[in-house]
Amino acid sequence: NAGVTQTPKFRVLKTGQSMTLLCAQDMNHEYMYWYRQDPGMGLRLIHYSVGEGTTAKGEVPDGYNVSRLKKQNFLLGLESAAPSQTSVYFCASSYRRDRGNQPQHFGDGTRLSIL
Amino acid sequence: GNSVTQMEGPVTLSEEAFLTINCTYTATGYPSLFWYVQYPGEGLQLLLKATKADDKGSNKGFEATYRKETTSFHLEKGSVQVSDSAVYFCALPNDYKLSFGAGTTVTVRA
């Protein structure tokens, strides 16, 4: 049972380059999330989705775009990478809230460095 | 919205010591409460949860009790091991999302 899978696991980019981070879940979860984790800042929500074809902004959405074309996949895009986007990115998923207060399940993270 | 305040640490302990990490919450209604653990180089894993007042969640020797009177959900373990070295996060639902505490780094020395 794979759970939440993130690709790639590591990546180094130059300033101005673009890339897409992929998150896939096999638990049929309705909700999906992208977070970034930086030293001393805890987890900060970038964007989230409550269902296929929907996305919404979190706390720190600037510089990122997302898409949820399929229920099982949630893509995070950086159009023009900046050094401030150097971080560890986590994807998470959960059942929708009318199933009760469900916990989120996390992937292992993508470590991204922008030079 | 709902929020949690968590003891930040860092906390350094010797093996077999008692661990407690404080977490208090502010919430509308009585949401579920969670503790997550993050081991070095890994993602967050659900450690335990409690779904209503006076519930006790437990896993891997850790326990936390949902206290409505004190709006708290403190994490405890009676005898820690080196393998418990990790970052611990308290969390609760906030609309569609989870609100996380800042995380507490725990280091256990042999």
mmCIF file of C-alpha atoms in Angstrom:
data_model
loop_
_atom_site.group_PDB
_atom_site.id
_atom_site.type_symbol
_atom_site.label_atom_id
_atom_site.label_comp_id
_atom_site.label_asym_id
_atom_site.label_seq_id
_atom_site.Cartn_x
_atom_site.Cartn_y
_atom_site.Cartn_z
ATOM 1 C CA ASN A 1 0.000 0.000 0.000
ATOM 2 C CA ALA A 2 1.866 3.070 -1.278
ATOM 3 C CA GLY A 3 -0.165 5.810 0.488
ATOM 4 C CA VAL A 4 1.092 9.249 -0.625
ATOM 5 C CA THR A 5 3.974 9.261 -3.110
ATOM 6 C CA GLN A 6 5.943 12.373 -4.034
ATOM 7 C CA THR A 7 8.274 12.747 -6.989
ATOM 8 C CA PRO A 8 11.024 13.758 -7.259
ATOM 9 C CA LYS A 9 12.611 13.301 -3.820
ATOM 10 C CA PHE A 10 15.418 15.781 -4.451
ATOM 11 C CA ARG A 11 15.972 18.510 -7.002
ATOM 12 C CA VAL A 12 18.366 21.397 -7.561
ATOM 13 C CA LEU A 13 17.210 24.256 -9.778
ATOM 14 C CA LYS A 14 18.694 27.500 -10.979
ATOM 15 C CA THR A 15 16.887 30.768 -10.348
ATOM 16 C CA GLY A 16 14.246 31.341 -13.011
ATOM 17 C CA GLN A 17 13.808 27.696 -13.972
ATOM 18 C CA SER A 18 10.436 26.032 -13.749
ATOM 19 C CA MET A 19 9.427 22.636 -12.454
ATOM 20 C CA THR A 20 6.476 20.563 -11.330
ATOM 21 C CA LEU A 21 6.244 18.446 -8.208
ATOM 22 C CA LEU A 22 3.947 15.458 -8.422
ATOM 23 C CA CYS A 23 1.878 13.996 -5.611
ATOM 24 C CA ALA A 24 -0.090 10.777 -6.021
ATOM 25 C CA GLN A 25 -2.320 9.044 -3.471
ATOM 26 C CA ASP A 26 -3.966 5.645 -3.710
ATOM 27 C CA MET A 27 -6.395 5.956 -0.777
ATOM 28 C CA ASN A 28 -9.257 7.551 -2.746
ATOM 29 C CA HIS A 29 -9.006 10.683 -0.585
ATOM 30 C CA GLU A 30 -11.021 13.720 -1.602
ATOM 31 C CA TYR A 31 -8.770 16.368 -0.032
ATOM 32 C CA MET A 32 -5.155 17.023 -0.961
ATOM 33 C CA TYR A 33 -2.641 19.596 0.320
ATOM 34 C CA TRP A 34 0.770 21.059 -0.397
ATOM 35 C CA TYR A 35 2.922 22.356 2.484
ATOM 36 C CA ARG A 36 6.385 23.750 2.769
ATOM 37 C CA GLN A 37 8.601 23.241 5.789
ATOM 38 C CA ASP A 38 11.397 25.648 6.641
ATOM 39 C CA PRO A 39 13.623 25.776 9.741
ATOM 40 C CA GLY A 40 11.902 27.675 12.535
ATOM 41 C CA MET A 41 8.720 28.187 10.469
ATOM 42 C CA GLY A 42 6.910 24.919 11.028
ATOM 43 C CA LEU A 43 4.544 23.713 8.302
ATOM 44 C CA ARG A 44 2.897 26.301 6.075
ATOM 45 C CA LEU A 45 0.033 25.501 3.725
ATOM 46 C CA ILE A 46 0.630 26.565 0.121
ATOM 47 C CA HIS A 47 -2.489 25.359 -1.711
ATOM 48 C CA TYR A 48 -5.116 22.713 -1.200
ATOM 49 C CA SER A 49 -7.894 20.944 -3.068
ATOM 50 C CA VAL A 50 -11.214 19.625 -1.825
ATOM 51 C CA GLY A 51 -11.934 17.600 -4.933
ATOM 52 C CA GLU A 52 -11.055 16.879 -8.546
ATOM 53 C CA GLY A 53 -10.945 20.077 -10.563
ATOM 54 C CA THR A 54 -10.876 22.374 -7.515
ATOM 55 C CA THR A 55 -8.013 24.268 -5.878
ATOM 56 C CA ALA A 56 -7.741 26.950 -3.197
ATOM 57 C CA LYS A 57 -5.026 29.173 -1.747
ATOM 58 C CA GLY A 58 -3.431 28.488 1.591
ATOM 59 C CA GLU A 59 -1.214 30.712 3.723
ATOM 60 C CA VAL A 60 1.705 31.150 1.312
ATOM 61 C CA PRO A 61 0.458 30.699 -2.286
ATOM 62 C CA ASP A 62 2.554 33.349 -4.082
ATOM 63 C CA GLY A 63 4.940 31.963 -6.682
ATOM 64 C CA TYR A 64 3.157 28.598 -6.899
ATOM 65 C CA ASN A 65 0.376 27.132 -8.994
ATOM 66 C CA VAL A 66 -1.473 23.854 -8.587
ATOM 67 C CA SER A 67 -3.736 21.563 -10.551
ATOM 68 C CA ARG A 68 -5.974 18.622 -9.641
ATOM 69 C CA LEU A 69 -7.058 17.117 -12.942
ATOM 70 C CA LYS A 70 -7.415 13.637 -11.476
ATOM 71 C CA LYS A 71 -8.631 12.744 -8.011
ATOM 72 C CA GLN A 72 -5.469 10.838 -7.170
ATOM 73 C CA ASN A 73 -2.959 13.466 -8.333
ATOM 74 C CA PHE A 74 -2.106 16.962 -7.112
ATOM 75 C CA LEU A 75 0.585 18.914 -8.964
ATOM 76 C CA LEU A 76 2.573 21.847 -7.576
ATOM 77 C CA GLY A 77 4.251 24.117 -10.095
ATOM 78 C CA LEU A 78 6.971 26.711 -9.762
ATOM 79 C CA GLU A 79 6.894 28.905 -12.867
ATOM 80 C CA SER A 80 10.063 30.903 -12.132
ATOM 81 C CA ALA A 81 11.989 29.495 -9.190
ATOM 82 C CA ALA A 82 13.495 31.876 -6.632
ATOM 83 C CA PRO A 83 16.038 31.155 -3.857
ATOM 84 C CA SER A 84 13.286 31.915 -1.296
ATOM 85 C CA GLN A 85 11.514 28.782 -2.520
ATOM 86 C CA THR A 86 14.322 26.557 -1.288
ATOM 87 C CA SER A 87 12.473 24.287 1.126
ATOM 88 C CA VAL A 88 11.157 20.826 1.839
ATOM 89 C CA TYR A 89 7.749 20.327 0.249
ATOM 90 C CA PHE A 90 5.206 17.893 1.634
ATOM 91 C CA CYS A 91 2.034 16.629 0.079
ATOM 92 C CA ALA A 92 -0.806 15.281 2.215
ATOM 93 C CA SER A 93 -4.270 13.853 1.670
ATOM 94 C CA SER A 94 -7.366 13.056 3.723
ATOM 95 C CA TYR A 95 -10.990 12.040 3.478
ATOM 96 C CA ARG A 96 -13.496 14.886 3.276
ATOM 97 C CA ARG A 97 -14.745 16.382 6.527
ATOM 98 C CA ASP A 98 -18.239 14.940 6.448
ATOM 99 C CA ARG A 99 -16.588 11.615 7.191
ATOM 100 C CA GLY A 100 -15.532 13.022 10.525
ATOM 101 C CA ASN A 101 -12.388 14.761 11.628
ATOM 102 C CA GLN A 102 -9.992 12.741 9.547
ATOM 103 C CA PRO A 103 -6.203 12.903 9.904
ATOM 104 C CA GLN A 104 -3.993 13.800 6.989
ATOM 105 C CA HIS A 105 -1.559 11.304 5.482
ATOM 106 C CA PHE A 106 1.794 12.696 4.376
ATOM 107 C CA GLY A 107 4.327 11.849 1.723
ATOM 108 C CA ASP A 108 8.061 11.672 2.431
ATOM 109 C CA GLY A 109 8.773 15.102 1.001
ATOM 110 C CA THR A 110 10.647 16.731 -1.879
ATOM 111 C CA ARG A 111 13.855 18.554 -0.980
ATOM 112 C CA LEU A 112 14.215 21.461 -3.381
ATOM 113 C CA SER A 113 17.208 23.793 -3.613
ATOM 114 C CA ILE A 114 17.181 26.914 -5.762
ATOM 115 C CA LEU A 115 20.609 28.314 -6.588
ATOM 116 C CA GLY B 1 -10.460 29.669 13.369
ATOM 117 C CA ASN B 2 -9.210 26.726 15.402
ATOM 118 C CA SER B 3 -5.598 26.844 16.537
ATOM 119 C CA VAL B 4 -3.041 25.112 18.757
ATOM 120 C CA THR B 5 -0.192 26.412 20.871
ATOM 121 C CA GLN B 6 2.616 23.976 21.469
ATOM 122 C CA MET B 7 5.669 23.978 23.694
ATOM 123 C CA GLU B 8 8.539 24.623 21.267
ATOM 124 C CA GLY B 9 11.620 23.193 22.936
ATOM 125 C CA PRO B 10 14.098 21.886 21.947
ATOM 126 C CA VAL B 11 13.946 19.159 24.550
ATOM 127 C CA THR B 12 16.952 16.974 25.363
ATOM 128 C CA LEU B 13 16.507 13.933 27.577
ATOM 129 C CA SER B 14 18.403 10.869 28.688
ATOM 130 C CA GLU B 15 17.132 7.400 27.800
ATOM 131 C CA GLU B 16 14.366 6.141 30.137
ATOM 132 C CA ALA B 17 13.423 9.679 31.191
ATOM 133 C CA PHE B 18 9.820 10.904 31.269
ATOM 134 C CA LEU B 19 8.715 13.096 28.382
ATOM 135 C CA THR B 20 5.865 15.581 28.305
ATOM 136 C CA ILE B 21 5.109 18.072 25.540
ATOM 137 C CA ASN B 22 2.405 20.627 26.230
ATOM 138 C CA CYS B 23 -0.303 21.473 23.713
ATOM 139 C CA THR B 24 -3.303 23.732 24.262
ATOM 140 C CA TYR B 25 -6.008 24.480 21.754
ATOM 141 C CA THR B 26 -8.635 27.050 20.857
ATOM 142 C CA ALA B 27 -11.589 25.640 18.963
ATOM 143 C CA THR B 28 -15.218 25.972 18.068
ATOM 144 C CA GLY B 29 -17.000 22.837 19.125
ATOM 145 C CA TYR B 30 -15.070 19.663 19.917
ATOM 146 C CA PRO B 31 -12.872 18.709 17.000
ATOM 147 C CA SER B 32 -10.575 15.698 16.945
ATOM 148 C CA LEU B 33 -7.035 16.323 18.167
ATOM 149 C CA PHE B 34 -3.877 14.782 16.719
ATOM 150 C CA TRP B 35 -0.218 14.288 17.486
ATOM 151 C CA TYR B 36 2.102 13.776 14.538
ATOM 152 C CA VAL B 37 5.750 12.696 14.622
ATOM 153 C CA GLN B 38 8.455 13.471 12.079
ATOM 154 C CA TYR B 39 11.613 11.361 12.182
ATOM 155 C CA PRO B 40 14.779 12.803 10.585
ATOM 156 C CA GLY B 41 14.523 12.924 6.807
ATOM 157 C CA GLU B 42 10.940 11.691 6.714
ATOM 158 C CA GLY B 43 7.411 13.049 6.380
ATOM 159 C CA LEU B 44 4.902 13.451 9.181
ATOM 160 C CA GLN B 45 3.238 10.346 10.557
ATOM 161 C CA LEU B 46 0.112 10.247 12.661
ATOM 162 C CA LEU B 47 1.196 9.185 16.158
ATOM 163 C CA LEU B 48 -2.154 9.208 17.941
ATOM 164 C CA LYS B 49 -5.518 10.898 17.977
ATOM 165 C CA ALA B 50 -8.525 11.548 20.218
ATOM 166 C CA THR B 51 -11.979 12.267 18.880
ATOM 167 C CA LYS B 52 -13.896 13.554 21.917
ATOM 168 C CA ALA B 53 -13.476 14.948 25.418
ATOM 169 C CA ASP B 54 -11.801 12.581 27.923
ATOM 170 C CA ASP B 55 -10.642 10.299 25.124
ATOM 171 C CA LYS B 56 -7.119 8.986 25.522
ATOM 172 C CA GLY B 57 -5.102 8.335 22.393
ATOM 173 C CA SER B 58 -2.129 5.992 22.658
ATOM 174 C CA ASN B 59 0.514 4.487 20.397
ATOM 175 C CA LYS B 60 4.143 3.326 20.735
ATOM 176 C CA GLY B 61 4.073 4.041 24.495
ATOM 177 C CA PHE B 62 2.895 7.628 23.971
ATOM 178 C CA GLU B 63 -0.378 8.880 25.436
ATOM 179 C CA ALA B 64 -2.435 12.062 25.268
ATOM 180 C CA THR B 65 -5.795 12.845 26.861
ATOM 181 C CA TYR B 66 -8.341 15.249 25.372
ATOM 182 C CA ARG B 67 -9.053 17.661 28.265
ATOM 183 C CA LYS B 68 -12.011 19.938 27.615
ATOM 184 C CA GLU B 69 -11.735 21.726 30.978
ATOM 185 C CA THR B 70 -8.162 22.864 30.361
ATOM 186 C CA THR B 71 -8.356 22.822 26.521
ATOM 187 C CA SER B 72 -5.221 20.703 26.469
ATOM 188 C CA PHE B 73 -3.852 17.619 24.739
ATOM 189 C CA HIS B 74 -0.431 17.067 26.293
ATOM 190 C CA LEU B 75 1.762 14.270 24.950
ATOM 191 C CA GLU B 76 3.488 11.963 27.455
ATOM 192 C CA LYS B 77 5.769 8.961 27.458
ATOM 193 C CA GLY B 78 7.008 7.309 30.597
ATOM 194 C CA SER B 79 10.371 6.008 29.382
ATOM 195 C CA VAL B 80 11.853 7.400 26.179
ATOM 196 C CA GLN B 81 14.332 5.651 23.896
ATOM 197 C CA VAL B 82 16.937 7.011 21.502
ATOM 198 C CA SER B 83 14.602 6.004 18.671
ATOM 199 C CA ASP B 84 12.033 8.548 19.938
ATOM 200 C CA SER B 85 14.269 11.398 18.804
ATOM 201 C CA ALA B 86 12.068 13.331 16.390
ATOM 202 C CA VAL B 87 9.952 16.443 15.926
ATOM 203 C CA TYR B 88 6.441 16.247 17.406
ATOM 204 C CA PHE B 89 3.489 18.310 16.172
ATOM 205 C CA CYS B 90 0.120 18.895 17.792
ATOM 206 C CA ALA B 91 -2.728 19.524 15.315
ATOM 207 C CA LEU B 92 -6.474 19.986 14.979
ATOM 208 C CA PRO B 93 -8.917 20.494 12.081
ATOM 209 C CA ASN B 94 -9.557 24.064 10.969
ATOM 210 C CA ASP B 95 -12.212 24.219 8.257
ATOM 211 C CA TYR B 96 -10.826 22.082 5.384
ATOM 212 C CA LYS B 97 -7.316 22.157 6.791
ATOM 213 C CA LEU B 98 -5.251 21.143 9.796
ATOM 214 C CA SER B 99 -3.730 23.758 12.061
ATOM 215 C CA PHE B 100 -0.330 22.591 13.326
ATOM 216 C CA GLY B 101 1.697 23.691 16.273
ATOM 217 C CA ALA B 102 5.231 24.927 15.641
ATOM 218 C CA GLY B 103 6.719 21.526 16.460
ATOM 219 C CA THR B 104 8.885 20.354 19.358
ATOM 220 C CA THR B 105 12.274 18.832 18.648
ATOM 221 C CA VAL B 106 13.086 16.006 21.040
ATOM 222 C CA THR B 107 16.566 14.521 21.325
ATOM 223 C CA VAL B 108 17.122 11.450 23.475
ATOM 224 C CA ARG B 109 20.697 10.661 24.519
ATOM 225 C CA ALA B 110 21.894 7.150 25.304
#
